[in-house]
CSV table of C-alpha atoms in Angstrom, one decimal:
chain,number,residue,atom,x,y,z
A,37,UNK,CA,-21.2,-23.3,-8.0
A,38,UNK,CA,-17.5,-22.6,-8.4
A,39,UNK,CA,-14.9,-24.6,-7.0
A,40,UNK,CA,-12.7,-22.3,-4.2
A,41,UNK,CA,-9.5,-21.6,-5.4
A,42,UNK,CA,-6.4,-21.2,-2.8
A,43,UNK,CA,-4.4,-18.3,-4.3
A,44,UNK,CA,-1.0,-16.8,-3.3
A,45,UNK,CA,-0.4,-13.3,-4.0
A,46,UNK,CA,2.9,-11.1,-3.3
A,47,UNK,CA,3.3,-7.9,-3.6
A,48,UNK,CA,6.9,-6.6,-4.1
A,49,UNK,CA,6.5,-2.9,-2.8
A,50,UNK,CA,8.9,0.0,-2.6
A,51,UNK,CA,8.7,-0.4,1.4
A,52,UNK,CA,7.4,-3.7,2.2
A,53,UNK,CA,6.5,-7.3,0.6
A,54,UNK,CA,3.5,-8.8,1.7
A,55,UNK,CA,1.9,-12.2,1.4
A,56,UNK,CA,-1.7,-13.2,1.3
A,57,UNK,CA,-2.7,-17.2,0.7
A,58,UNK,CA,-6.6,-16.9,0.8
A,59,UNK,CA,-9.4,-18.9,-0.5
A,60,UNK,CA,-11.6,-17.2,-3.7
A,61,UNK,CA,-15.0,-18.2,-4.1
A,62,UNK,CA,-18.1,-16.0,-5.6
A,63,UNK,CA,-16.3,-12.7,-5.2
A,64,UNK,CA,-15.2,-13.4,-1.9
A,65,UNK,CA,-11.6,-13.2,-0.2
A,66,UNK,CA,-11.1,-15.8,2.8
A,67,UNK,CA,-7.4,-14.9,4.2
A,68,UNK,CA,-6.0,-17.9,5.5
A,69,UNK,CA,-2.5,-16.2,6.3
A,70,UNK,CA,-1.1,-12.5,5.4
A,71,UNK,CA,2.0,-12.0,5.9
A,72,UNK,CA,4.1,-8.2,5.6
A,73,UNK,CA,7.5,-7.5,5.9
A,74,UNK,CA,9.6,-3.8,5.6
A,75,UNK,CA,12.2,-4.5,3.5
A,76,UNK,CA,13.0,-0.7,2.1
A,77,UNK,CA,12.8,-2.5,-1.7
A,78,UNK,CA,13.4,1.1,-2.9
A,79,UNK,CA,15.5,2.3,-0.6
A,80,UNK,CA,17.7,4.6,-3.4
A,81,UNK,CA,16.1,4.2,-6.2
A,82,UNK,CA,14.8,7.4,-6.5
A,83,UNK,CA,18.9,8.9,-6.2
A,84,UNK,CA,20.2,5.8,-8.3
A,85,UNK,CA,18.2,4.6,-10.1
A,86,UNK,CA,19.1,1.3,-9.5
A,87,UNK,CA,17.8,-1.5,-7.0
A,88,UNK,CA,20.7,-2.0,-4.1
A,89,UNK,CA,22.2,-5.3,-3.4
A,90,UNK,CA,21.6,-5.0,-0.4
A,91,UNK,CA,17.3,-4.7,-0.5
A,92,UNK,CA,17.6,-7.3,-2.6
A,93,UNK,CA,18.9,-9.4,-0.2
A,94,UNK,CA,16.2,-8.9,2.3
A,95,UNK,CA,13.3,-9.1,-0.3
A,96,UNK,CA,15.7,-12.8,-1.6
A,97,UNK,CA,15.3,-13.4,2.2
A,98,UNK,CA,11.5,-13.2,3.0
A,99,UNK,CA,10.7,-14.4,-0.7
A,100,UNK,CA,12.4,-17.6,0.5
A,101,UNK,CA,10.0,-17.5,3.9
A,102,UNK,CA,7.1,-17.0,1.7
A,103,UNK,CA,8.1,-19.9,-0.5
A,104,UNK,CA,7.7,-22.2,2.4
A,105,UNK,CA,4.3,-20.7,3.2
A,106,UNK,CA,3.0,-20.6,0.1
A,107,UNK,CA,4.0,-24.9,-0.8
A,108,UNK,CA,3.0,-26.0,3.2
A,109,UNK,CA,-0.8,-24.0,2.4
A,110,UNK,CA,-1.0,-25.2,-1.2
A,111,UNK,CA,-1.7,-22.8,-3.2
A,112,UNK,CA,-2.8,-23.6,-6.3
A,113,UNK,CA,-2.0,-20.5,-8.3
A,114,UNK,CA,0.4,-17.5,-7.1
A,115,UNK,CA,0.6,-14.1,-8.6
A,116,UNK,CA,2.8,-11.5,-7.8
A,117,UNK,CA,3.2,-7.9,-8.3
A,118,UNK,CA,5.9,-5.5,-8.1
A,119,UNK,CA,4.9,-1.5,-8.1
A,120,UNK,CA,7.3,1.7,-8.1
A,121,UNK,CA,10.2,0.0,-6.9
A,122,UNK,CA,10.8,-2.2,-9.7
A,123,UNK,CA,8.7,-0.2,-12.0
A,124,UNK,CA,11.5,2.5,-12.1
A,125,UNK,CA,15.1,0.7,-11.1
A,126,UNK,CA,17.2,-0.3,-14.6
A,127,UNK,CA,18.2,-3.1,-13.1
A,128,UNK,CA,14.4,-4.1,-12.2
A,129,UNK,CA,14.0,-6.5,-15.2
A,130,UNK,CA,16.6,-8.9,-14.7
A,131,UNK,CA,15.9,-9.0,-10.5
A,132,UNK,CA,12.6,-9.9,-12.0
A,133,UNK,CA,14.8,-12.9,-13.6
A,134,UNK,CA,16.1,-13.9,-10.4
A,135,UNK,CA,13.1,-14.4,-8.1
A,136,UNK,CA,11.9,-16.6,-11.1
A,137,UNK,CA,14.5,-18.7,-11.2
A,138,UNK,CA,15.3,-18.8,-7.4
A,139,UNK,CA,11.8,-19.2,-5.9
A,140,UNK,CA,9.2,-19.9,-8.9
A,141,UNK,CA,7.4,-16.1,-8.2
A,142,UNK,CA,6.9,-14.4,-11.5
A,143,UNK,CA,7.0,-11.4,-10.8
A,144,UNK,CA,4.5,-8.5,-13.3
A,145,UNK,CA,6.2,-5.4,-13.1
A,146,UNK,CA,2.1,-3.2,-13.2
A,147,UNK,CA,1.5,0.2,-14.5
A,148,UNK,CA,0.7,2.6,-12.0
A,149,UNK,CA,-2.9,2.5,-13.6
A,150,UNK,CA,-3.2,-1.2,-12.9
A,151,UNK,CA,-2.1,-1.2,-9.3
A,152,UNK,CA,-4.8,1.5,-9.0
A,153,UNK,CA,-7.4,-0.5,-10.1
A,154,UNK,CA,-6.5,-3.4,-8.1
A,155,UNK,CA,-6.6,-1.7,-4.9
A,156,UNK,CA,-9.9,-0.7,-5.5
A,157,UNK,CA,-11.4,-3.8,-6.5
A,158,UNK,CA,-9.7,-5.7,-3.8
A,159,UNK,CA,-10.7,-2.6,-1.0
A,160,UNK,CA,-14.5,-2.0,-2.4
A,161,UNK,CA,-15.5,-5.5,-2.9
A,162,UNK,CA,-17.5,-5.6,0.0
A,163,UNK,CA,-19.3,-2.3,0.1
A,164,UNK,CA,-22.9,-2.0,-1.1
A,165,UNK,CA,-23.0,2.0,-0.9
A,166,UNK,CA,-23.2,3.2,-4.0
A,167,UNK,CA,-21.4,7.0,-3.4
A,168,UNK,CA,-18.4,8.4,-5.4
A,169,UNK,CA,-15.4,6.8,-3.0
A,170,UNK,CA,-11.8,8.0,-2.5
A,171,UNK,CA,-9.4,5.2,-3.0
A,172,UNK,CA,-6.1,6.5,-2.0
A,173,UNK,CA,-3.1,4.0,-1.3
A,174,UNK,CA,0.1,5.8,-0.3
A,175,UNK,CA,3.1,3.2,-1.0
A,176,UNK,CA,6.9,3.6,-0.8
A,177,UNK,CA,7.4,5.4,-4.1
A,178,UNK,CA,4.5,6.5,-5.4
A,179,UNK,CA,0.7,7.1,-4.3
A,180,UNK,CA,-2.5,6.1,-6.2
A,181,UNK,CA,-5.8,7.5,-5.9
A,182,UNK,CA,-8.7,5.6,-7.2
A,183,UNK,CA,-12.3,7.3,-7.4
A,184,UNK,CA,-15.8,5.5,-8.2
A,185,UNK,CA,-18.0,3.9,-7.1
A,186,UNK,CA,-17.7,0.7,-5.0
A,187,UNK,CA,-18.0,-2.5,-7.2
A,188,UNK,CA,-17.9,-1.0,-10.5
A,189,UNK,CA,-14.8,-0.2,-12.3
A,190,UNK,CA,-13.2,3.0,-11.1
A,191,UNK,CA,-14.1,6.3,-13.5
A,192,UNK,CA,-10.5,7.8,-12.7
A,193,UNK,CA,-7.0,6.9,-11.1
A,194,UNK,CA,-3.5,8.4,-11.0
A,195,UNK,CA,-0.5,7.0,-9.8
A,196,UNK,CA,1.6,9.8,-8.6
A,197,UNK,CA,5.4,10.1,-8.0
A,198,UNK,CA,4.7,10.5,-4.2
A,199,UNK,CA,5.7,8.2,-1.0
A,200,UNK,CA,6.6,7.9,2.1
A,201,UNK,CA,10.2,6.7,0.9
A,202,UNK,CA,10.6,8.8,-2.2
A,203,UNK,CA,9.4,11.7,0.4
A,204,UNK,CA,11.1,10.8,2.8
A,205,UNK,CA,14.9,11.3,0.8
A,206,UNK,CA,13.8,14.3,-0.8
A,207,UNK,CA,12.4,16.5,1.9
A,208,UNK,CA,13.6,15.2,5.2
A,209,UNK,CA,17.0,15.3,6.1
A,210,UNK,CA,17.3,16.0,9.6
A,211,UNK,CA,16.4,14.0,12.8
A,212,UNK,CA,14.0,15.0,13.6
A,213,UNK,CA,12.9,17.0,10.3
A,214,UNK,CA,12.9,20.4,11.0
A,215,UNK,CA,9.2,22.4,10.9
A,216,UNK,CA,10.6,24.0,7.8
A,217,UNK,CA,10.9,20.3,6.2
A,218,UNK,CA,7.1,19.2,6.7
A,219,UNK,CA,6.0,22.1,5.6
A,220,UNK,CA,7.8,21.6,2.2
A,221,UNK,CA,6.7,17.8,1.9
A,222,UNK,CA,3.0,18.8,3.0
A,223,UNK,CA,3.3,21.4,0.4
A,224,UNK,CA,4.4,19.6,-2.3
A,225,UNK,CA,2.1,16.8,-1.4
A,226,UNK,CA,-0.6,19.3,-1.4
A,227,UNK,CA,-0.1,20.8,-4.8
A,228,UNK,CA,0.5,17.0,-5.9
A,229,UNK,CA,-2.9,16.0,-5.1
A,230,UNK,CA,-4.3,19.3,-7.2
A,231,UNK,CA,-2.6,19.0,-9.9
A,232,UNK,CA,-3.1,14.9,-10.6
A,233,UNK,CA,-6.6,15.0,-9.5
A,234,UNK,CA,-8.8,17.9,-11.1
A,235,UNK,CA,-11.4,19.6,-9.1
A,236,UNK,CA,-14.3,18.3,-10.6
A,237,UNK,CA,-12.3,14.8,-9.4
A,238,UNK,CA,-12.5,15.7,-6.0
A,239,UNK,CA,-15.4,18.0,-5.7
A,240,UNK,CA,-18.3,15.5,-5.9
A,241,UNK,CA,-16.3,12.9,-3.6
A,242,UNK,CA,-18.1,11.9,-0.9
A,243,UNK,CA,-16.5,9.1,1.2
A,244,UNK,CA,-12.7,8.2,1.4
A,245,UNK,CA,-10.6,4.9,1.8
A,246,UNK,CA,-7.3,4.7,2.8
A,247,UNK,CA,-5.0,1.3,2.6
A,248,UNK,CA,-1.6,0.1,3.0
A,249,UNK,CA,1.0,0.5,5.7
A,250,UNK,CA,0.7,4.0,6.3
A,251,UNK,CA,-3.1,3.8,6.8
A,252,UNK,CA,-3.0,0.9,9.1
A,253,UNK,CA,-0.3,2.0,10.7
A,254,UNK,CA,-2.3,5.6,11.8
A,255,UNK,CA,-5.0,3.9,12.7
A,256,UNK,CA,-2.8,1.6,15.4
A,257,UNK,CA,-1.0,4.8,16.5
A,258,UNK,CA,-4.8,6.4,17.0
A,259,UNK,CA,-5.8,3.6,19.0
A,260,UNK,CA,-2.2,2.6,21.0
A,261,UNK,CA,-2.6,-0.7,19.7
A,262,UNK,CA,-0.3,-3.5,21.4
A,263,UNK,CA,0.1,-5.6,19.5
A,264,UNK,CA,-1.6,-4.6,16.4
A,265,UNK,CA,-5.3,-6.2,16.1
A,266,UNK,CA,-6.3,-5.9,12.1
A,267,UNK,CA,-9.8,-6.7,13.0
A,268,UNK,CA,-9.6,-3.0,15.5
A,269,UNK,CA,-7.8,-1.2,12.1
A,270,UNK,CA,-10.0,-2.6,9.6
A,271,UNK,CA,-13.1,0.2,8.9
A,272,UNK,CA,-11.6,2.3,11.5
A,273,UNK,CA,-12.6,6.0,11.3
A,274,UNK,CA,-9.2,8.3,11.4
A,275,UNK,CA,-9.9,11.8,10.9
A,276,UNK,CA,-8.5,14.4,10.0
A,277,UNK,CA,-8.0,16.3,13.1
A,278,UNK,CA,-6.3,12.9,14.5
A,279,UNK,CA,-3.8,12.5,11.4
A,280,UNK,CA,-3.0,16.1,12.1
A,281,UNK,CA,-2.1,15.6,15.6
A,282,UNK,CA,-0.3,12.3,15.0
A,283,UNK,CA,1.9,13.7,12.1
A,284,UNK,CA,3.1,16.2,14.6
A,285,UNK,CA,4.0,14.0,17.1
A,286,UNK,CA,5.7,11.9,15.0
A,287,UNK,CA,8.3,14.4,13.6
A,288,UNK,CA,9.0,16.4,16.7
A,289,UNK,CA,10.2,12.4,17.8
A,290,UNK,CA,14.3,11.3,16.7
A,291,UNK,CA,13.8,8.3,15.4
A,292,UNK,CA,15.1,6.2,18.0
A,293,UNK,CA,12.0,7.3,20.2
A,294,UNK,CA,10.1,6.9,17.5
A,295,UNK,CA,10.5,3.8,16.5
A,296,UNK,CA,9.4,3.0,20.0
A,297,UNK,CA,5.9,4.9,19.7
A,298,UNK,CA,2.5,2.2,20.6
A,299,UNK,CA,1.4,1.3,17.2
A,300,UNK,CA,3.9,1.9,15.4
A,301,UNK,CA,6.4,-0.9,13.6
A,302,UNK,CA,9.8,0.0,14.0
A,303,UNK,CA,10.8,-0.3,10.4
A,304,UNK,CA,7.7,1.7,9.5
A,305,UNK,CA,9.8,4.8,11.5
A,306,UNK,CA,12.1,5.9,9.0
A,307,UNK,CA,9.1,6.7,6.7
A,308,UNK,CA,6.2,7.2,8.7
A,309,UNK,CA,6.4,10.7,9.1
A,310,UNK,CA,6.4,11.6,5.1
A,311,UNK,CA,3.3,9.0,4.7
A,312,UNK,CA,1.4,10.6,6.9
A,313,UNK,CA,2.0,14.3,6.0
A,314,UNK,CA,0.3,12.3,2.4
A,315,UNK,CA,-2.3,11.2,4.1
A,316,UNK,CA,-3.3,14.1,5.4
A,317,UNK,CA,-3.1,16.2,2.4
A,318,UNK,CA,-5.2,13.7,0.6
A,319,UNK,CA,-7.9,13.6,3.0
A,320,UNK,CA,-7.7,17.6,3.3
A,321,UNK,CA,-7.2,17.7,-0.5
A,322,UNK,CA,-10.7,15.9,-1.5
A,323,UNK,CA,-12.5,18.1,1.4
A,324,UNK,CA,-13.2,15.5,3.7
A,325,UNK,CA,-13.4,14.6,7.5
A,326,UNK,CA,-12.0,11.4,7.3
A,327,UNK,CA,-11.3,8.6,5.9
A,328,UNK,CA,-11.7,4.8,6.2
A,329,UNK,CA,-9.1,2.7,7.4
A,330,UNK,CA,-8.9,-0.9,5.3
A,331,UNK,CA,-7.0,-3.8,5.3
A,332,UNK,CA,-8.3,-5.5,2.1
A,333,UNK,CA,-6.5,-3.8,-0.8
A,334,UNK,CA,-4.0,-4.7,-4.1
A,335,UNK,CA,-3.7,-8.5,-2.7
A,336,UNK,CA,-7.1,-8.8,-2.1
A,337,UNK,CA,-8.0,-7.3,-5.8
A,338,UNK,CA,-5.3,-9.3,-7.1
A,339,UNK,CA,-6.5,-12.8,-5.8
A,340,UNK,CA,-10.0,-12.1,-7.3
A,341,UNK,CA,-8.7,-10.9,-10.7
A,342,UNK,CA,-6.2,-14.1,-10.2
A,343,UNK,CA,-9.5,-16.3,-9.7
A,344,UNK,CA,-11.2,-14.8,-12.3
A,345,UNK,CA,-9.4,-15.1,-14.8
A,346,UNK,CA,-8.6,-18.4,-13.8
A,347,UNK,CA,-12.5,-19.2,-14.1
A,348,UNK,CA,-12.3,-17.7,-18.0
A,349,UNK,CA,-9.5,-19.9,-18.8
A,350,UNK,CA,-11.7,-22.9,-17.7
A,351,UNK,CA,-14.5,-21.6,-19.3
A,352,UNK,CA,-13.1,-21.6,-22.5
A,353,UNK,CA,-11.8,-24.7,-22.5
């Protein structure tokens, strides 16, 4: 049997950057601690170009809190990923310079086709149903859908120009947005999820999974969770009669209220409304009820590509 490796993973998204320090043994992910944080990475990017000083400074800031976490649970290996955010800024590379040199993170700057793959692995690892599955992870500045079957390497993905930041700034100006606004975001996310996934795509797609902040998030709005409980989010059934009711609550809301809505982070206000007008396109878009609500996704796939590769390295040696 295979020694357990303890492996670190961050993820440097457009919205928030997360933590996991789990254990990897035979396929399996035991999270020892997980950690997320909004620090609006992106915030501009999409009008600039350019990553601001000022995320930077929060991401320098929780990187540094991480550090600590990651040295005091000794963890053996740490990857880390950076998506959108980085992916598109021109001033990405040498930020990616920085957190080297400042906290020891190397940070891969992934394709869009990579981060898709990831979430799926990490998010279907423990399913035995064999069915075509929906993968869709809506980040800050972009959204990826995954579709296959669980366990076996996805058969198509997409990373789209789409999220609840890069959404947010282009659509929804006013506070609250106007009924005019979320109608042109649903729109354009509806004709988003046509045109990057074909029919014959979605058609035959029988179950879907949902991850990341907006997903979670839904699902503890749903439920009026207080405090959040990940073991009550994680396989939770959100529908799409419930998205559609939420969304609508959520933008007739100023943001001050809303940022005091049960389930909902704070920092997760500013953007909530344009993920979940994504959401529910996607769910509407592949014709289906619902979808599942999971908290194992990129850091989970990431910590058992991490290990396995790890285990090839050994092997051929």
């Amino acid at each position: 049997m295979p020694p357990v490796s303890r492996i670190g993973v961050v993820d440097l998204g457009t919205n928030s950057t997360r933590l996991l320090v789990a254990d990897v043994e035979d396929g399996a992910v035991v999270e020892l601690e997980r950690r997320t944080v909004v620090t609006r990475f992106g915030e501009g990017v999409d009008a600039t170009g350019r990553l601001s000083d000022a995320a930077m400074g929060r991401v320098d800031e929780t990187l540094g809190d991480y550090r600590e976490v990651l040295d005091r649970l000794g963890a053996e290996r740490v990857v880390a990923v950076a998506t959108s955010a980085m992916r598109d800024a021109d001033n990405g590379p040498a930020y990616r310079g920085h957190i080297l040199e400042r906290f020891g993170i190397d940070a891969h700057t992934i394709s869009g086709d990579k981060e898709a793959r990831l979430s799926f692995l990490g998010a279907t690892a423990g399913r035995d149903d064999g069915s075509p599955t929906m993968l869709v992870d809506i980040g800050g500045g972009s959204t990826e859908y995954v579709v296959g079957r669980p366990r076996e390497d996805p058969e198509f993905h997409v990373s789209t120009r789409m999220g609840s930041v890069r959404h947010t700034e282009r659509f929804l100006a006013q506070d609250p947005p106007t009924r005019e606004e979320v109608a042109a975001l649903r729109a354009d996310a509806e004709r988003m999820v046509k045109e990057e996934v074909p029919a014959e795509v979605r058609d035959p797609t029988e179950h879907g999974i949902a991850v990341a902040g907006t997903a979670t998030t839904l699902a503890a709005i749903d439920q009026e969770l207080d405090p959040y409980d990940p073991e009550k989010v994680h396989g939770y059934r959100l529908d799409f009669a419930a998205t559609e009711r939420i969304l609508g609550m959520l933008a007739a809301l100023p943001l001050d209220e809303r940022r005091r809505v049960t389930g909902l982070h704070p920092d997760r206000a500013p953007s909530i409304v344009a993920g979940a007008a994504i959401l529910l396109e996607s769910i509407r878009g592949f014709g289906l009820d619902a979808v599942e609500i999971s908290e194992a996704d990129i850091l989970h796939g990431a910590a058992l590509a991490a290990e396995e590769e790890a285990r090839g390295t050994e092997d051929e040696a």
